[in-house]
XYZ file of C-alpha atoms in Angstrom:
567
model
C 4.086 2.387 71.046
C 7.440 1.184 69.484
C 7.466 -2.166 71.701
C 3.795 -3.264 70.834
C 5.391 -2.464 66.806
C 8.428 -4.543 67.781
C 6.266 -7.625 69.514
C 3.948 -7.480 66.350
C 7.027 -7.280 63.713
C 9.000 -10.430 66.147
C 5.095 -11.894 65.865
C 5.187 -12.033 62.170
C 8.212 -12.989 61.795
C 7.743 -16.128 64.041
C 4.915 -16.980 61.496
C 6.613 -16.607 58.483
C 9.440 -19.088 59.541
C 6.990 -21.282 60.569
C 5.000 -20.863 57.354
C 5.150 -23.377 54.157
C 6.136 -22.484 50.828
C 2.874 -22.718 49.469
C 0.949 -20.330 52.810
C 3.684 -17.919 51.938
C 2.869 -17.730 48.333
C -1.019 -17.371 49.172
C -0.029 -14.632 51.467
C 2.247 -12.828 48.947
C -0.126 -12.934 46.224
C -2.868 -11.407 48.589
C -0.871 -8.661 49.481
C -0.385 -7.902 45.663
C -3.737 -7.941 45.183
C -4.526 -5.578 48.075
C -2.126 -2.982 46.370
C -3.063 -3.366 42.809
C -6.575 -2.640 44.397
C -5.667 0.375 45.852
C -3.842 1.792 42.963
C -6.805 1.063 40.714
C -8.957 2.583 43.350
C -6.520 5.821 43.594
C -6.210 6.252 39.659
C -10.255 5.795 38.974
C -11.164 8.431 41.956
C -8.360 10.636 40.614
C -9.692 10.181 36.870
C -11.536 13.522 35.220
C -15.023 13.865 34.415
C -15.951 13.600 31.174
C -18.307 16.678 29.588
C -20.498 16.181 26.901
C -19.663 17.660 23.402
C -22.677 18.250 22.177
C -25.883 18.731 24.674
C -27.845 16.562 22.743
C -27.743 12.725 21.713
C -27.200 12.047 18.556
C -29.416 9.064 16.984
C -27.530 8.532 13.738
C -25.035 5.581 14.383
C -23.465 6.291 10.890
C -22.956 10.550 11.752
C -21.913 9.462 15.538
C -19.188 7.023 14.117
C -18.079 9.791 11.889
C -17.298 12.351 14.548
C -15.722 9.872 17.041
C -13.479 9.194 13.895
C -12.585 12.650 13.252
C -11.756 13.172 16.952
C -9.893 10.565 17.083
C -7.886 12.093 14.492
C -7.610 15.200 16.373
C -5.879 12.575 19.133
C -9.050 13.848 21.325
C -10.222 10.885 23.783
C -14.355 10.290 23.584
C -16.541 7.989 24.608
C -20.216 7.767 23.871
C -23.082 6.721 26.467
C -25.633 4.515 25.918
C -27.989 6.684 25.104
C -25.955 8.125 21.962
C -23.862 11.376 24.125
C -20.404 11.840 23.015
C -17.931 12.732 26.014
C -14.960 14.464 25.737
C -12.077 14.975 28.419
C -12.648 18.941 29.267
C -14.950 22.012 28.609
C -11.803 23.287 26.277
C -11.718 20.129 24.351
C -15.245 20.195 23.915
C -15.040 24.246 22.617
C -12.134 23.353 20.485
C -13.970 20.338 19.139
C -17.353 21.831 18.264
C -15.841 24.855 16.654
C -14.255 22.120 14.225
C -17.313 20.288 13.816
C -19.096 23.193 12.955
C -16.268 24.344 10.114
C -16.601 20.593 8.778
C -20.628 20.595 8.919
C -20.327 17.292 11.186
C -23.176 19.160 13.609
C -26.439 16.779 13.485
C -29.382 18.513 11.240
C -31.734 19.789 14.215
C -29.168 20.150 16.903
C -30.538 23.497 19.319
C -27.401 26.153 18.233
C -27.851 27.625 22.128
C -27.842 23.540 23.416
C -24.087 24.109 21.837
C -23.195 27.176 23.230
C -24.513 26.477 26.390
C -25.172 29.328 28.096
C -27.764 30.217 30.826
C -29.835 33.471 30.591
C -31.874 34.463 33.581
C -33.188 38.373 33.348
C -35.418 40.822 35.347
C -36.413 43.310 32.105
C -36.535 42.468 28.501
C -33.880 45.096 28.334
C -31.233 43.202 30.309
C -32.150 40.177 28.853
C -30.978 41.332 25.203
C -28.235 42.805 26.757
C -27.254 39.863 28.192
C -28.192 37.581 25.423
C -25.615 39.374 23.598
C -23.036 39.223 25.542
C -22.949 36.000 26.136
C -23.204 35.235 22.246
C -20.461 37.376 21.651
C -18.347 35.821 24.283
C -19.541 32.147 23.620
C -18.745 33.200 19.621
C -15.097 34.400 21.088
C -14.391 30.831 23.040
C -15.069 29.041 20.053
C -13.003 30.982 17.994
C -10.195 31.628 20.282
C -10.182 27.463 21.253
C -8.805 27.045 17.316
C -5.482 25.525 16.951
C -4.484 28.617 14.521
C -5.995 31.374 16.600
C -3.887 32.906 19.732
C -6.759 35.427 20.576
C -9.687 36.646 18.766
C -11.652 40.232 19.116
C -15.662 39.794 17.919
C -18.154 42.509 17.891
C -21.847 41.673 17.080
C -24.290 44.222 16.292
C -27.848 42.923 16.506
C -29.957 46.094 15.712
C -33.701 46.344 17.309
C -36.834 45.397 14.990
C -38.958 47.488 13.041
C -42.083 48.319 12.245
C -41.592 47.912 8.771
C -39.392 45.638 6.782
C -37.424 48.538 4.365
C -36.432 50.503 7.484
C -34.563 46.977 9.381
C -31.209 46.954 9.557
C -28.873 43.643 8.987
C -27.488 42.327 11.666
C -23.498 42.404 11.268
C -20.035 40.804 12.944
C -16.820 41.758 12.717
C -13.802 39.518 14.227
C -10.300 40.383 14.354
C -7.924 37.421 14.695
C -4.431 37.014 16.441
C -2.829 34.071 14.494
C -0.569 31.805 16.158
C 2.984 32.004 14.972
C 3.238 29.499 11.369
C -0.355 29.511 11.420
C -1.544 29.579 7.645
C -5.163 30.822 8.389
C -4.663 33.823 5.912
C -4.447 31.179 2.973
C -6.389 28.666 4.217
C -10.038 29.628 2.920
C -11.551 26.438 4.290
C -10.422 27.652 7.490
C -12.194 31.471 7.208
C -15.178 29.737 5.734
C -15.036 27.738 9.322
C -14.972 31.028 11.271
C -17.935 32.573 9.220
C -20.151 28.878 9.717
C -19.281 29.408 13.585
C -20.573 33.438 13.359
C -23.721 32.276 11.176
C -24.953 30.005 13.808
C -24.724 31.544 16.576
C -26.034 34.799 15.469
C -29.576 34.306 14.130
C -30.428 36.508 10.991
C -26.178 36.649 9.601
C -25.743 36.733 6.368
C -22.077 36.260 4.618
C -21.978 40.320 3.318
C -22.360 41.426 6.707
C -19.539 39.890 8.269
C -15.974 41.056 8.454
C -13.076 38.976 9.603
C -9.548 40.713 9.339
C -6.056 39.402 11.123
C -4.291 41.760 13.260
C -2.432 43.063 10.461
C -5.798 45.070 8.912
C -5.990 42.282 5.988
C -9.788 41.165 5.088
C -9.487 37.503 4.757
C -13.185 36.797 3.819
C -12.590 38.784 1.244
C -13.007 35.428 -1.242
C -13.745 37.760 -4.335
C -10.272 38.501 -4.206
C -8.892 35.233 -3.511
C -9.636 34.407 -7.192
C -5.925 33.855 -8.233
C -5.259 31.862 -5.432
C -8.112 29.487 -5.565
C -6.953 29.173 -9.032
C -3.521 28.248 -8.613
C -5.134 25.603 -6.247
C -6.848 24.647 -8.565
C -4.324 23.695 -10.724
C -2.100 22.385 -8.235
C -4.638 19.602 -7.725
C -5.446 19.306 -11.838
C -1.672 18.540 -11.403
C -1.989 16.071 -8.943
C -4.702 14.409 -10.629
C -3.085 13.879 -14.103
C 0.227 12.856 -12.001
C -2.044 10.014 -10.313
C -3.220 8.951 -13.442
C -0.196 8.971 -15.259
C 1.540 6.875 -12.177
C -1.580 4.172 -12.408
C -0.743 3.374 -16.120
C 3.085 3.627 -15.773
C 2.611 0.910 -12.559
C -0.202 -1.047 -15.479
C 2.044 -0.867 -18.158
C 5.321 -2.023 -16.196
C 3.762 -4.817 -14.739
C 2.646 -6.343 -17.896
C 5.795 -5.695 -19.793
C 7.688 -7.429 -16.695
C 6.042 -10.069 -15.778
C 6.487 -10.987 -19.731
C 10.751 -9.642 -19.908
C 11.689 -9.652 -16.362
C 12.017 -6.396 -13.819
C 15.815 -6.488 -14.725
C 15.034 -5.719 -18.830
C 12.264 -2.932 -18.759
C 13.178 -0.154 -16.489
C 12.298 2.918 -18.446
C 9.154 3.841 -19.208
C 8.032 7.578 -20.061
C 4.064 8.887 -20.068
C 2.527 11.976 -20.346
C -0.913 12.237 -20.457
C -2.792 15.614 -21.401
C -6.126 16.625 -20.319
C -8.378 19.289 -20.767
C -9.999 20.379 -17.200
C -11.869 23.263 -18.569
C -15.838 22.843 -18.541
C -17.145 21.932 -21.866
C -21.148 22.074 -22.926
C -21.090 19.674 -25.636
C -24.547 19.549 -27.571
C -25.010 16.557 -30.232
C -27.704 16.678 -33.056
C -28.569 13.594 -34.825
C -30.953 12.894 -37.418
C -32.349 9.093 -37.039
C -34.183 6.922 -39.802
C -37.735 6.122 -39.330
C -38.874 2.154 -38.321
C -41.864 1.331 -40.253
C -41.916 -2.296 -38.939
C -39.438 -3.806 -36.235
C -37.518 -6.586 -36.631
C -39.220 -9.722 -35.701
C -36.453 -11.876 -33.184
C -38.581 -15.195 -34.073
C -37.482 -14.920 -37.286
C -33.506 -15.861 -38.637
C -33.236 -12.546 -41.028
C -33.909 -9.118 -40.715
C -37.505 -8.410 -41.486
C -37.766 -4.848 -40.219
C -38.595 -2.030 -42.567
C -36.821 1.140 -42.103
C -36.426 4.374 -44.759
C -34.758 7.807 -44.225
C -38.104 9.651 -44.035
C -41.844 9.570 -44.028
C -43.568 11.839 -46.728
C -46.456 13.975 -44.936
C -47.299 15.495 -47.939
C -46.747 16.011 -51.654
C -47.525 18.879 -54.189
C -46.880 18.557 -58.086
C -47.157 21.649 -60.614
C -46.755 20.938 -64.104
C -46.517 24.592 -66.705
C -46.542 23.471 -70.671
C -46.602 26.329 -72.733
C -46.106 26.124 -76.953
C -46.719 28.517 -80.104
C -44.596 31.371 -81.531
C -42.471 33.584 -80.011
C -43.312 36.512 -81.091
C -43.912 39.048 -78.534
C -46.191 42.454 -79.200
C -44.476 45.447 -77.500
C -48.145 47.599 -77.825
C -47.899 50.877 -79.921
C -45.102 52.517 -81.319
C -42.902 54.244 -79.558
C -43.349 52.881 -76.367
C -41.333 50.326 -75.190
C -42.966 46.759 -74.499
C -42.994 45.007 -71.072
C -41.391 42.100 -71.947
C -39.608 40.414 -69.825
C -35.508 40.273 -70.913
C -35.707 36.344 -70.408
C -38.887 36.522 -73.005
C -36.558 38.906 -75.283
C -34.310 36.165 -76.704
C -36.825 33.996 -77.444
C -38.721 36.779 -79.661
C -39.870 35.582 -83.657
C -39.278 31.906 -82.118
C -41.211 28.876 -82.509
C -41.092 26.094 -79.705
C -42.413 23.989 -77.084
C -41.554 24.969 -73.364
C -42.682 22.608 -70.055
C -42.033 23.265 -66.469
C -42.585 20.472 -63.981
C -42.188 21.078 -60.143
C -42.688 18.716 -57.270
C -42.951 20.104 -53.570
C -42.915 17.096 -50.817
C -42.812 17.781 -47.127
C -40.444 14.850 -45.101
C -40.392 14.189 -41.702
C -36.897 12.941 -40.193
C -36.503 11.781 -36.787
C -33.623 13.636 -34.763
C -32.428 13.629 -31.432
C -30.195 15.970 -29.707
C -28.168 15.321 -26.659
C -27.003 18.275 -24.040
C -23.242 17.188 -21.967
C -20.929 18.460 -19.819
C -17.628 17.132 -20.474
C -14.671 17.995 -17.637
C -11.969 17.538 -17.464
C -11.395 15.305 -20.429
C -8.756 12.694 -21.906
C -6.230 14.609 -24.572
C -3.248 13.124 -26.118
C -1.312 10.609 -24.447
C 2.428 9.494 -25.516
C 4.571 6.502 -24.118
C 8.044 5.570 -24.459
C 9.328 2.171 -23.459
C 12.601 0.856 -23.685
C 13.064 -3.050 -23.312
C 16.725 -4.935 -23.189
C 17.949 -7.766 -25.042
C 19.491 -10.781 -23.522
C 22.679 -11.270 -22.979
C 24.124 -15.012 -23.225
C 27.324 -16.393 -21.859
C 29.589 -18.522 -24.113
C 30.552 -21.790 -22.901
C 33.288 -24.612 -23.981
C 33.012 -27.411 -24.945
C 33.634 -28.973 -21.341
C 30.213 -26.756 -20.457
C 32.240 -24.158 -18.422
C 32.204 -20.409 -19.288
C 34.834 -19.214 -21.726
C 36.784 -16.789 -20.053
C 39.385 -14.009 -21.812
C 41.474 -11.575 -19.737
C 39.461 -12.618 -16.702
C 35.979 -11.323 -18.177
C 33.427 -14.043 -19.171
C 32.471 -13.793 -23.172
C 29.134 -12.739 -23.975
C 26.780 -12.554 -26.446
C 24.370 -10.042 -26.675
C 21.042 -11.217 -28.772
C 18.559 -8.359 -30.035
C 14.881 -8.534 -29.472
C 13.264 -9.434 -33.151
C 11.207 -6.819 -34.605
C 7.503 -8.882 -33.998
C 8.102 -9.002 -30.796
C 8.579 -4.944 -30.380
C 5.478 -4.424 -32.841
C 3.842 -7.183 -30.168
C 4.718 -4.848 -27.192
C 3.797 -1.732 -28.819
C 0.412 -3.350 -29.507
C -0.239 -4.463 -25.753
C 1.247 -0.753 -24.910
C -1.661 0.916 -27.007
C -4.174 -1.463 -25.785
C -3.372 -0.908 -22.294
C -3.798 3.139 -22.484
C -6.524 2.890 -24.886
C -4.624 4.293 -28.265
C -6.267 6.776 -30.663
C -4.455 7.831 -33.947
C -6.709 10.385 -34.612
C -6.548 11.543 -31.144
C -2.583 12.206 -31.888
C -1.333 9.501 -29.287
C 2.237 8.196 -29.576
C 3.219 4.598 -28.575
C 7.351 3.707 -28.824
C 8.168 0.280 -27.762
C 12.625 0.531 -28.505
C 15.581 -2.347 -27.855
C 17.960 0.053 -26.736
C 21.457 -1.928 -24.988
C 21.783 -1.422 -21.529
C 24.624 -0.318 -19.859
C 25.719 -3.395 -17.251
C 29.472 -2.670 -17.129
C 29.004 -2.776 -13.433
C 27.017 -5.914 -13.163
C 29.233 -7.525 -15.462
C 32.212 -6.880 -13.656
C 30.441 -8.260 -10.193
C 29.242 -11.679 -12.164
C 32.752 -12.033 -13.372
C 34.312 -11.194 -9.910
C 31.993 -13.459 -8.350
C 32.498 -16.429 -10.980
C 36.499 -16.248 -10.840
C 36.074 -16.160 -7.123
C 34.129 -19.225 -6.798
C 36.443 -21.010 -9.090
C 39.344 -20.087 -7.137
C 37.881 -21.246 -4.405
C 36.708 -24.753 -5.660
C 40.181 -24.935 -7.082
C 41.396 -24.358 -3.544
C 38.631 -26.834 -1.683
C 40.123 -29.650 -4.431
C 43.908 -29.291 -4.160
C 42.775 -29.245 -0.365
C 40.911 -32.439 -0.349
C 43.817 -34.037 -2.779
C 46.292 -33.049 -0.465
C 44.115 -34.722 2.439
C 43.488 -37.879 0.519
C 47.040 -38.129 0.252
C 47.489 -37.625 3.985
C 45.168 -40.462 4.648
C 46.433 -42.677 2.291
C 49.846 -42.538 4.222
C 48.586 -42.740 6.966
C 46.833 -45.904 6.646
C 49.699 -47.135 4.699
C 51.610 -46.631 7.837
C 49.462 -47.634 9.704
C 48.986 -51.386 7.759
C 52.917 -51.647 7.863
C 52.952 -51.321 11.284
C 50.580 -53.462 11.843
C 51.811 -56.585 9.551
C 55.715 -55.888 11.418
C 54.208 -56.359 14.993
C 52.110 -59.321 13.706
C 54.977 -60.924 12.217
C 57.214 -60.354 15.515
C 54.073 -61.831 17.491
C 53.901 -64.812 15.180
C 57.665 -65.144 15.523
C 57.852 -64.964 19.782
C 54.686 -67.597 19.360
C 56.527 -69.888 17.341
C 59.869 -69.554 19.764
C 57.578 -70.108 22.780
C 55.932 -73.500 21.031
C 58.932 -74.359 19.892
C 60.220 -74.019 23.810
C 56.965 -76.235 25.098
C 57.296 -78.420 22.820
C 60.941 -79.004 24.184
C 59.825 -79.069 27.334
C 56.942 -81.270 27.157
C 59.258 -83.590 25.126
C 62.129 -83.502 27.798
C 59.545 -84.595 29.961
C 58.129 -87.134 28.249
C 60.953 -88.774 27.473
C 62.280 -88.860 31.425
C 58.410 -90.168 32.305
C 59.391 -93.069 29.725
C 62.805 -93.944 31.415
C 61.389 -93.569 34.836
C 62.603 -90.628 36.468
C 61.320 -88.780 38.653
C 60.297 -85.490 37.603
C 60.468 -82.393 39.790
C 59.161 -79.495 38.341
C 59.545 -75.463 39.714
C 56.881 -73.683 41.221
C 56.943 -71.531 38.014
C 56.072 -74.039 35.674
C 53.638 -75.250 37.378
C 51.670 -72.271 38.290
C 52.230 -71.486 34.422
C 51.189 -74.829 33.550
C 47.582 -74.073 35.882
C 46.916 -70.805 33.943
C 47.161 -72.366 30.962
C 45.076 -74.922 31.277
C 42.466 -72.507 32.569
C 42.979 -70.143 29.827
C 42.375 -73.412 27.550
C 39.052 -74.327 29.356
C 37.935 -70.318 29.649
C 38.401 -70.541 25.749
C 36.263 -73.441 25.556
C 33.538 -72.131 27.989
C 33.500 -68.553 27.016
C 34.598 -67.805 23.190
C 32.842 -64.941 22.986
C 34.252 -63.225 26.169
C 37.798 -64.213 24.782
C 37.625 -63.160 21.381
C 36.554 -59.628 22.885
C 39.782 -59.621 25.049
C 42.070 -60.650 22.565
C 40.719 -57.665 20.124
C 41.191 -55.227 23.110
C 44.707 -56.189 23.586
C 45.189 -55.489 19.705
C 42.980 -52.230 19.582
C 45.618 -51.193 22.610
C 48.671 -52.381 20.613
């Protein structure tokens, strides 16, 4: 076996050395793809099987998406099949999520409760069937309650009495639950969670009512005694009302600050105090209005109002007139007997005159409208206080620079005018819906802010900037002096070198002229002149240089420029 393995490895090594780079890359890619495929195969085969959350498909897409979003909030991985079935990783998660959905009323309408509990039942007799049914219900309810995050364990007792002939003799279905909360759980104070457990019991047991359910913790305290939780509910409501008021105040504060900061800047408008009073009590308001009667409505085609409106309409009228004229003597009957004359007429005795009385009675029809509405909550008094800072202007001298005294920039404070403050106050009043009758109060003040630290930073930065500018200026002046000195020095040295070169050239030219003169005189005298080898060589070089300068002047100029740069 070892020999065969060695031969195989040597054969593979031989082939690997013979392969080209392209063949090696293709082989490596195939090997990597094979390894990835094997890993994916193992991961897929090792994945857990999903279990249905609810055994019935959910056709309502909106409700299905809502359930999936709620599962995602609980960090539960969920998938939806083609027929609308929601699936979760395991059965324990399914029980816990079913309990949560029941508590939050997310179970679809018409879902079979027994499909949710998913309990298989088979018996021989009716008695055994009923016993198994009760045991299955109790066990499933206990598992549902135990699957909650706040519950460590639970004990459930459900009493389902037998049916009787008369309804008066029928005993109600009752349930008793003892919860063992986990450490740190707030189920004893959270009414919503207790109501969710009640819904689980009512959904599981047919005919079970709220008054027949008792839920207690391991200390014996009854948790579903909602009558005793009224005080806690009141405190919770007060907390929610305070949050609502704080949220409303924040909205108004942001609105006013944005409006003022866009005008005066963020740095000038900082302080804004806002207080809103709200009446959260429920009020029944009944309003009764008396309306006039429209006999003829306004014609929209005419340019004027031709309607006929009267305060009331006369349904019936009655006029009664009484007239009396004559003597005021009133007989009083026989002597010794008191008369029957009324006291009002006794004053008119022995008088003569005229009395007339007229009475008019009218039955008027007046239109009325009665409006009844419930007001809660209602906005109350609003108090706003805003502080706007003025403008600080830095003083400048005649040259345009800031005036600095004792290391500080001199500044002048310009306050906001009264007209501008009144305009800002009007803008704030319109923003909050100001109502003087409601007792609203708006104050827009101009109070100078303390900007000592800010001014100190600005002064330090300005002085540092000026110091930097002076340092740079002095450095540039020194650098310019050095550059000018260097340039003057180079010019002087070049001028001296040029003069030295001209002097040498002039001396050479004089020697050459004397030599040529001597040769010319010798030729004129017929003398045979013999030139040395150096002189002939020098003359040949001179002639070649002259010819080169004539034929290639640019190259010669470049050569001379190079010599000058080297020197």
